[in-house]
Amino acid sequence: MSRFPGVDYMQIDSLFSEQELLVRQTARQFVDARVLPLIRDAYNRGEFPKQLIPEMGELGLFGANLEGYGCAGMNNVEYGLMMQELERGDSGLRSFVSVQGALVMYPILTFGSEQQKERWLPKLQSGEAIGCFGLTEPGYGSNPSAMTATANRQGSNWVLNGEKTWITNGGLADVAVVWARTQEGIGAFLVERGTKGYSTSDLHGKLSMRASVTSSLHFADCVIPGENQLPSAKGLRAALSCLTQARFGIGWGVLGAAMDCYETARSYSLVRKQFDDRPIASHQLVQEKLAWMITEITKAQLLALHVGRLKDGGKVEPAHISMLKRNNVAIAVECARLSRDLLGANGIMDEYPIMRHMCNLETVKTYEGTEHIHTLVIGERVTGIPAYR
Ligand SMILES: Cc1cc2nc3c(=O)[nH]c(=O)nc-3n(C[C@H](O)[C@H](O)[C@H](O)COP(=O)(O)OP(=O)(O)OC[C@H]3O[C@@H](n4cnc5c(N)ncnc54)[C@H](O)[C@@H]3O)c2cc1C
């Protein structure tokens, strides 16, 4: 049985099906048994725990909400609950699963040829192959439409030049989904590890997402066969549709980090005593922080669930997912800060997961569209006026 009691202030569990609860329980047990015992050391060493990859594949975690080619075909709420549990373990683990499924398998399934799907999807699903998604460049983060990486035709081949950076799993990946400018507009290309002219270098010195590999990808007259272009990925819109998938998973995932921070603070405040041998939980200012956290987590759970049901019903809009990502990351960051505060000096120690979550969540606030960018998406949705420039 899981040691984590879950967080359910308002009988939200009654809104989940038995199958959804079963998926959550399976992921919860995996995180308790396999992730929590090793994540603190992996984070401190700055290493991704690669030994977990085959097990995650066997559990069906990669591309879990996709259909066919060995994928688990989960509904989006099952998928979200799985992401929640993974990020309770660590945001780096959830990032690995997000990239593999939403940013590599999803574009191959959605925009790829039958040959590309058959070649890559079963291996990516099992974890035998690892993928990465190269969109961001050194000069272009929030505005990828200005990207400078190019892909030019040369006979039946493509020649890639340019650089991508901040790429999760870049140094581990067997295949990179790379976005580059062609004469016909932005397109996507599958670049395999070992291709001449393609190299990667890992970024060191991160104080966030330490249990995740982040790399730069370099392309210098890198020649790939014509059939490595994803034939239906046309324009930046295709790249953004992948980000929408990944942001959905983030909106659920960060709930796990927030819940872990809340539960750590709640249980600590009941045993830690100050002033007249009373638990700090008996002080009003402490209760105010716990009340804020549980209220915001409950609202965020309901938002995630509603967006998940909309997605399953084919009614979700990217702007809905922007609200989910923006809100849930913001409350998770605040839960981590409040929880750290409630643990006093102990809150800064790696014996507790709080500082690790807090540091990770700074990345989660920035990647997959910063909080500002999602604010502008919501602003455009309600005014009709784009204010990005
Ligand atoms: C650990 C990690 C992993 C990542 N993994 C990947 C990956 O796998 N693949 C990938 O392609 N990318 C990845 N990224 C990159 C990430 O998506 C970018 O960092 C993000 O898009 C922001 O870009 P930037 O860092 O260049 O910031 P900038 O775009 O330079 O933004 C800096 C600040 O300016 C603000 N800003 C920018 N434009 C506006 C505006 N119009 N209005 C208001 N404010 C604005 C931003 O909100 C932000 O606060 C990763 C990043 C990190 C940290």
Short mmCIF file of N, CA, C and O in Angstrom, two decimals, residues 40-123:
data_model
loop_
_atom_site.label_atom_id
_atom_site.label_comp_id
_atom_site.label_asym_id
_atom_site.label_seq_id
_atom_site.Cartn_x
_atom_site.Cartn_y
_atom_site.Cartn_z
N ARG A 40 16.34 11.45 -4.23
CA ARG A 40 17.15 12.47 -3.55
C ARG A 40 18.61 12.39 -4.01
O ARG A 40 19.23 13.40 -4.34
N ASP A 41 19.16 11.18 -4.08
CA ASP A 41 20.56 11.04 -4.52
C ASP A 41 20.71 11.39 -5.99
O ASP A 41 21.68 12.04 -6.39
N ALA A 42 19.75 10.95 -6.81
CA ALA A 42 19.84 11.26 -8.25
C ALA A 42 19.82 12.77 -8.45
O ALA A 42 20.61 13.32 -9.24
N TYR A 43 18.95 13.45 -7.70
CA TYR A 43 18.86 14.91 -7.84
C TYR A 43 20.18 15.57 -7.40
O TYR A 43 20.71 16.44 -8.09
N ASN A 44 20.69 15.11 -6.27
CA ASN A 44 21.93 15.72 -5.77
C ASN A 44 23.10 15.48 -6.72
O ASN A 44 23.95 16.34 -6.90
N ARG A 45 23.12 14.29 -7.33
CA ARG A 45 24.20 13.98 -8.28
C ARG A 45 23.96 14.64 -9.63
O ARG A 45 24.85 14.71 -10.47
N GLY A 46 22.75 15.13 -9.87
CA GLY A 46 22.43 15.74 -11.16
C GLY A 46 22.30 14.71 -12.26
O GLY A 46 22.75 14.91 -13.38
N GLU A 47 21.64 13.56 -11.92
CA GLU A 47 21.51 12.48 -12.90
C GLU A 47 20.06 12.05 -13.04
O GLU A 47 19.34 11.98 -12.04
N PHE A 48 19.68 11.71 -14.26
CA PHE A 48 18.36 11.11 -14.45
C PHE A 48 18.44 9.63 -14.11
O PHE A 48 19.37 8.95 -14.57
N PRO A 49 17.50 9.08 -13.33
CA PRO A 49 17.56 7.65 -12.97
C PRO A 49 17.13 6.76 -14.14
O PRO A 49 15.99 6.31 -14.22
N LYS A 50 18.10 6.48 -15.01
CA LYS A 50 17.81 5.75 -16.26
C LYS A 50 17.28 4.34 -16.01
O LYS A 50 16.59 3.78 -16.85
N GLN A 51 17.66 3.78 -14.84
CA GLN A 51 17.24 2.40 -14.58
C GLN A 51 15.72 2.25 -14.51
O GLN A 51 15.19 1.15 -14.60
N LEU A 52 15.01 3.39 -14.35
CA LEU A 52 13.55 3.31 -14.25
C LEU A 52 12.87 3.24 -15.63
O LEU A 52 11.68 2.95 -15.72
N ILE A 53 13.64 3.50 -16.70
CA ILE A 53 13.01 3.62 -18.02
C ILE A 53 12.29 2.32 -18.45
O ILE A 53 11.11 2.37 -18.82
N PRO A 54 12.96 1.14 -18.37
CA PRO A 54 12.23 -0.07 -18.81
C PRO A 54 10.98 -0.34 -17.98
O PRO A 54 9.95 -0.75 -18.52
N GLU A 55 11.06 -0.07 -16.67
CA GLU A 55 9.87 -0.31 -15.82
C GLU A 55 8.73 0.62 -16.19
O GLU A 55 7.57 0.22 -16.21
N MET A 56 9.08 1.87 -16.50
CA MET A 56 8.01 2.81 -16.89
C MET A 56 7.40 2.37 -18.21
O MET A 56 6.19 2.48 -18.42
N GLY A 57 8.24 1.81 -19.09
CA GLY A 57 7.72 1.29 -20.35
C GLY A 57 6.76 0.13 -20.10
O GLY A 57 5.65 0.08 -20.65
N GLU A 58 7.16 -0.79 -19.21
CA GLU A 58 6.31 -1.95 -18.92
C GLU A 58 4.98 -1.54 -18.30
O GLU A 58 3.95 -2.14 -18.53
N LEU A 59 5.03 -0.47 -17.50
CA LEU A 59 3.79 0.01 -16.87
C LEU A 59 2.90 0.77 -17.87
O LEU A 59 1.79 1.17 -17.53
N GLY A 60 3.41 0.98 -19.07
CA GLY A 60 2.59 1.66 -20.09
C GLY A 60 2.55 3.17 -19.93
O GLY A 60 1.61 3.82 -20.39
N LEU A 61 3.58 3.75 -19.27
CA LEU A 61 3.53 5.18 -18.97
C LEU A 61 3.88 6.06 -20.18
O LEU A 61 3.52 7.23 -20.21
N PHE A 62 4.58 5.50 -21.17
CA PHE A 62 5.01 6.33 -22.30
C PHE A 62 3.91 6.38 -23.38
O PHE A 62 3.44 5.33 -23.83
N GLY A 63 3.53 7.59 -23.73
CA GLY A 63 2.46 7.76 -24.73
C GLY A 63 1.17 7.12 -24.24
O GLY A 63 0.38 6.58 -25.03
N ALA A 64 0.93 7.21 -22.93
CA ALA A 64 -0.15 6.43 -22.32
C ALA A 64 -1.55 6.82 -22.82
O ALA A 64 -2.46 6.00 -22.79
N ASN A 65 -1.72 8.07 -23.25
CA ASN A 65 -3.06 8.47 -23.73
C ASN A 65 -3.16 8.41 -25.26
O ASN A 65 -4.07 8.99 -25.84
N LEU A 66 -2.21 7.70 -25.89
CA LEU A 66 -2.28 7.53 -27.34
C LEU A 66 -2.82 6.12 -27.65
O LEU A 66 -2.77 5.24 -26.81
N GLU A 67 -3.32 5.97 -28.86
CA GLU A 67 -3.92 4.69 -29.27
C GLU A 67 -3.03 4.00 -30.29
O GLU A 67 -2.47 4.65 -31.17
N GLY A 68 -2.94 2.68 -30.22
CA GLY A 68 -2.24 1.89 -31.23
C GLY A 68 -0.75 1.78 -30.99
O GLY A 68 -0.21 2.41 -30.07
N TYR A 69 -0.10 0.96 -31.77
CA TYR A 69 1.36 0.78 -31.72
C TYR A 69 1.86 0.41 -30.32
O TYR A 69 2.93 0.83 -29.89
N GLY A 70 1.02 -0.29 -29.56
CA GLY A 70 1.41 -0.75 -28.23
C GLY A 70 1.10 0.24 -27.11
O GLY A 70 1.36 -0.04 -25.94
N CYS A 71 0.52 1.40 -27.46
CA CYS A 71 0.24 2.43 -26.42
C CYS A 71 -0.96 2.00 -25.56
O CYS A 71 -1.82 1.26 -26.02
N ALA A 72 -0.98 2.51 -24.32
CA ALA A 72 -1.98 2.05 -23.34
C ALA A 72 -3.40 2.55 -23.64
O ALA A 72 -4.36 1.98 -23.13
N GLY A 73 -3.53 3.61 -24.43
CA GLY A 73 -4.87 4.09 -24.79
C GLY A 73 -5.68 4.58 -23.60
O GLY A 73 -6.90 4.43 -23.55
N MET A 74 -4.99 5.17 -22.61
CA MET A 74 -5.71 5.69 -21.43
C MET A 74 -6.56 6.90 -21.82
O MET A 74 -6.23 7.61 -22.78
N ASN A 75 -7.62 7.16 -21.04
CA ASN A 75 -8.31 8.42 -21.25
C ASN A 75 -7.44 9.53 -20.63
O ASN A 75 -6.43 9.26 -19.96
N ASN A 76 -7.83 10.77 -20.85
CA ASN A 76 -6.96 11.88 -20.44
C ASN A 76 -6.95 12.11 -18.94
O ASN A 76 -5.99 12.68 -18.41
N VAL A 77 -7.99 11.65 -18.25
CA VAL A 77 -8.00 11.79 -16.78
C VAL A 77 -7.07 10.73 -16.17
O VAL A 77 -6.29 11.03 -15.25
N GLU A 78 -7.11 9.52 -16.72
CA GLU A 78 -6.16 8.49 -16.25
C GLU A 78 -4.72 8.98 -16.47
O GLU A 78 -3.87 8.88 -15.58
N TYR A 79 -4.51 9.51 -17.66
CA TYR A 79 -3.17 10.03 -18.00
C TYR A 79 -2.77 11.14 -17.02
O TYR A 79 -1.64 11.17 -16.50
N GLY A 80 -3.69 12.05 -16.75
CA GLY A 80 -3.40 13.18 -15.85
C GLY A 80 -3.07 12.69 -14.45
O GLY A 80 -2.11 13.16 -13.81
N LEU A 81 -3.83 11.71 -13.95
CA LEU A 81 -3.58 11.19 -12.60
C LEU A 81 -2.21 10.51 -12.54
O LEU A 81 -1.51 10.59 -11.53
N MET A 82 -1.84 9.86 -13.64
CA MET A 82 -0.53 9.23 -13.70
C MET A 82 0.57 10.31 -13.63
O MET A 82 1.54 10.17 -12.90
N MET A 83 0.38 11.40 -14.37
CA MET A 83 1.36 12.49 -14.35
C MET A 83 1.45 13.12 -12.96
O MET A 83 2.52 13.48 -12.49
N GLN A 84 0.31 13.25 -12.30
CA GLN A 84 0.28 13.80 -10.95
C GLN A 84 1.17 12.98 -10.01
O GLN A 84 1.98 13.52 -9.25
N GLU A 85 1.01 11.67 -10.09
CA GLU A 85 1.80 10.81 -9.19
C GLU A 85 3.29 10.88 -9.54
O GLU A 85 4.13 10.92 -8.64
N LEU A 86 3.60 10.91 -10.84
CA LEU A 86 5.02 10.97 -11.22
C LEU A 86 5.66 12.26 -10.72
O LEU A 86 6.79 12.26 -10.23
N GLU A 87 4.93 13.36 -10.79
CA GLU A 87 5.54 14.63 -10.37
C GLU A 87 5.55 14.75 -8.86
O GLU A 87 6.35 15.51 -8.30
N ARG A 88 4.72 13.97 -8.17
CA ARG A 88 4.88 13.87 -6.71
C ARG A 88 6.26 13.29 -6.42
O ARG A 88 6.90 13.63 -5.43
N GLY A 89 6.70 12.40 -7.30
CA GLY A 89 8.06 11.87 -7.17
C GLY A 89 9.09 12.93 -7.50
O GLY A 89 9.91 13.32 -6.67
N ASP A 90 9.03 13.47 -8.72
CA ASP A 90 9.96 14.53 -9.11
C ASP A 90 9.52 15.08 -10.47
O ASP A 90 9.13 14.31 -11.36
N SER A 91 9.64 16.40 -10.64
CA SER A 91 9.26 17.01 -11.92
C SER A 91 10.13 16.50 -13.07
O SER A 91 9.69 16.48 -14.22
N GLY A 92 11.37 16.09 -12.76
CA GLY A 92 12.25 15.59 -13.81
C GLY A 92 11.74 14.28 -14.40
O GLY A 92 11.83 14.05 -15.61
N LEU A 93 11.18 13.46 -13.54
CA LEU A 93 10.62 12.19 -14.00
C LEU A 93 9.39 12.45 -14.88
O LEU A 93 9.23 11.87 -15.95
N ARG A 94 8.53 13.34 -14.39
CA ARG A 94 7.34 13.67 -15.18
C ARG A 94 7.75 14.33 -16.50
O ARG A 94 7.15 14.06 -17.55
N SER A 95 8.80 15.14 -16.48
CA SER A 95 9.26 15.77 -17.73
C SER A 95 9.69 14.71 -18.73
O SER A 95 9.40 14.82 -19.92
N PHE A 96 10.41 13.70 -18.24
CA PHE A 96 10.86 12.63 -19.14
C PHE A 96 9.66 12.00 -19.84
O PHE A 96 9.65 11.82 -21.06
N VAL A 97 8.63 11.69 -19.03
CA VAL A 97 7.45 11.01 -19.58
C VAL A 97 6.66 11.96 -20.50
O VAL A 97 6.15 11.56 -21.54
N SER A 98 6.60 13.25 -20.14
CA SER A 98 5.91 14.24 -20.98
C SER A 98 6.57 14.34 -22.34
O SER A 98 5.90 14.36 -23.37
N VAL A 99 7.90 14.44 -22.34
CA VAL A 99 8.62 14.62 -23.60
C VAL A 99 8.44 13.38 -24.47
O VAL A 99 8.09 13.46 -25.65
N GLN A 100 8.67 12.22 -23.86
CA GLN A 100 8.59 10.97 -24.62
C GLN A 100 7.20 10.81 -25.27
O GLN A 100 7.10 10.49 -26.45
N GLY A 101 6.16 11.07 -24.50
CA GLY A 101 4.80 10.82 -25.01
C GLY A 101 4.24 11.98 -25.82
O GLY A 101 3.88 11.84 -26.99
N ALA A 102 4.20 13.17 -25.18
CA ALA A 102 3.49 14.30 -25.80
C ALA A 102 4.31 14.99 -26.87
O ALA A 102 3.76 15.57 -27.81
N LEU A 103 5.64 14.97 -26.74
CA LEU A 103 6.46 15.77 -27.65
C LEU A 103 7.21 14.92 -28.69
O LEU A 103 7.79 15.49 -29.62
N VAL A 104 7.24 13.61 -28.51
CA VAL A 104 7.92 12.77 -29.50
C VAL A 104 6.93 11.77 -30.12
O VAL A 104 6.73 11.74 -31.33
N MET A 105 6.26 10.97 -29.27
CA MET A 105 5.33 9.97 -29.83
C MET A 105 4.12 10.65 -30.46
O MET A 105 3.66 10.24 -31.53
N TYR A 106 3.59 11.69 -29.79
CA TYR A 106 2.40 12.36 -30.34
C TYR A 106 2.66 12.93 -31.75
O TYR A 106 1.88 12.68 -32.68
N PRO A 107 3.76 13.69 -31.96
CA PRO A 107 3.97 14.20 -33.33
C PRO A 107 4.23 13.10 -34.35
O PRO A 107 3.81 13.22 -35.50
N ILE A 108 4.90 12.01 -33.93
CA ILE A 108 5.12 10.92 -34.90
C ILE A 108 3.77 10.29 -35.26
O ILE A 108 3.46 10.05 -36.42
N LEU A 109 2.94 10.07 -34.23
CA LEU A 109 1.61 9.47 -34.48
C LEU A 109 0.73 10.40 -35.31
O LEU A 109 0.01 9.98 -36.21
N THR A 110 0.80 11.71 -35.02
CA THR A 110 -0.14 12.66 -35.65
C THR A 110 0.33 13.12 -37.02
O THR A 110 -0.48 13.31 -37.92
N PHE A 111 1.63 13.32 -37.16
CA PHE A 111 2.15 13.93 -38.40
C PHE A 111 3.04 13.00 -39.21
O PHE A 111 3.54 13.39 -40.27
N GLY A 112 3.32 11.79 -38.68
CA GLY A 112 4.30 10.93 -39.31
C GLY A 112 3.72 10.02 -40.39
O GLY A 112 2.49 9.86 -40.51
N SER A 113 4.62 9.41 -41.18
CA SER A 113 4.21 8.42 -42.18
C SER A 113 4.01 7.08 -41.47
O SER A 113 4.48 6.88 -40.34
N GLU A 114 3.35 6.15 -42.14
CA GLU A 114 3.15 4.83 -41.55
C GLU A 114 4.48 4.17 -41.22
O GLU A 114 4.65 3.55 -40.17
N GLN A 115 5.44 4.37 -42.11
CA GLN A 115 6.76 3.77 -41.90
C GLN A 115 7.42 4.35 -40.63
O GLN A 115 8.02 3.62 -39.83
N GLN A 116 7.31 5.67 -40.44
CA GLN A 116 7.89 6.31 -39.24
C GLN A 116 7.20 5.80 -37.98
O GLN A 116 7.85 5.53 -36.96
N LYS A 117 5.87 5.65 -38.05
CA LYS A 117 5.13 5.18 -36.87
C LYS A 117 5.57 3.77 -36.50
O LYS A 117 5.81 3.46 -35.34
N GLU A 118 5.65 2.89 -37.52
CA GLU A 118 6.00 1.50 -37.22
C GLU A 118 7.44 1.38 -36.73
O GLU A 118 7.75 0.57 -35.88
N ARG A 119 8.30 2.21 -37.26
CA ARG A 119 9.70 2.14 -36.87
C ARG A 119 9.91 2.61 -35.42
O ARG A 119 10.66 2.01 -34.66
N TRP A 120 9.23 3.73 -35.05
CA TRP A 120 9.58 4.36 -33.77
C TRP A 120 8.60 4.13 -32.62
O TRP A 120 9.01 4.02 -31.46
N LEU A 121 7.31 4.09 -32.91
CA LEU A 121 6.35 4.13 -31.78
C LEU A 121 6.47 2.93 -30.83
O LEU A 121 6.49 3.12 -29.61
N PRO A 122 6.56 1.69 -31.34
CA PRO A 122 6.66 0.58 -30.37
C PRO A 122 7.91 0.69 -29.49
O PRO A 122 7.86 0.43 -28.29
N LYS A 123 9.02 1.13 -30.09
CA LYS A 123 10.26 1.24 -29.30
C LYS A 123 10.19 2.39 -28.29
O LYS A 123 10.74 2.29 -27.19
#
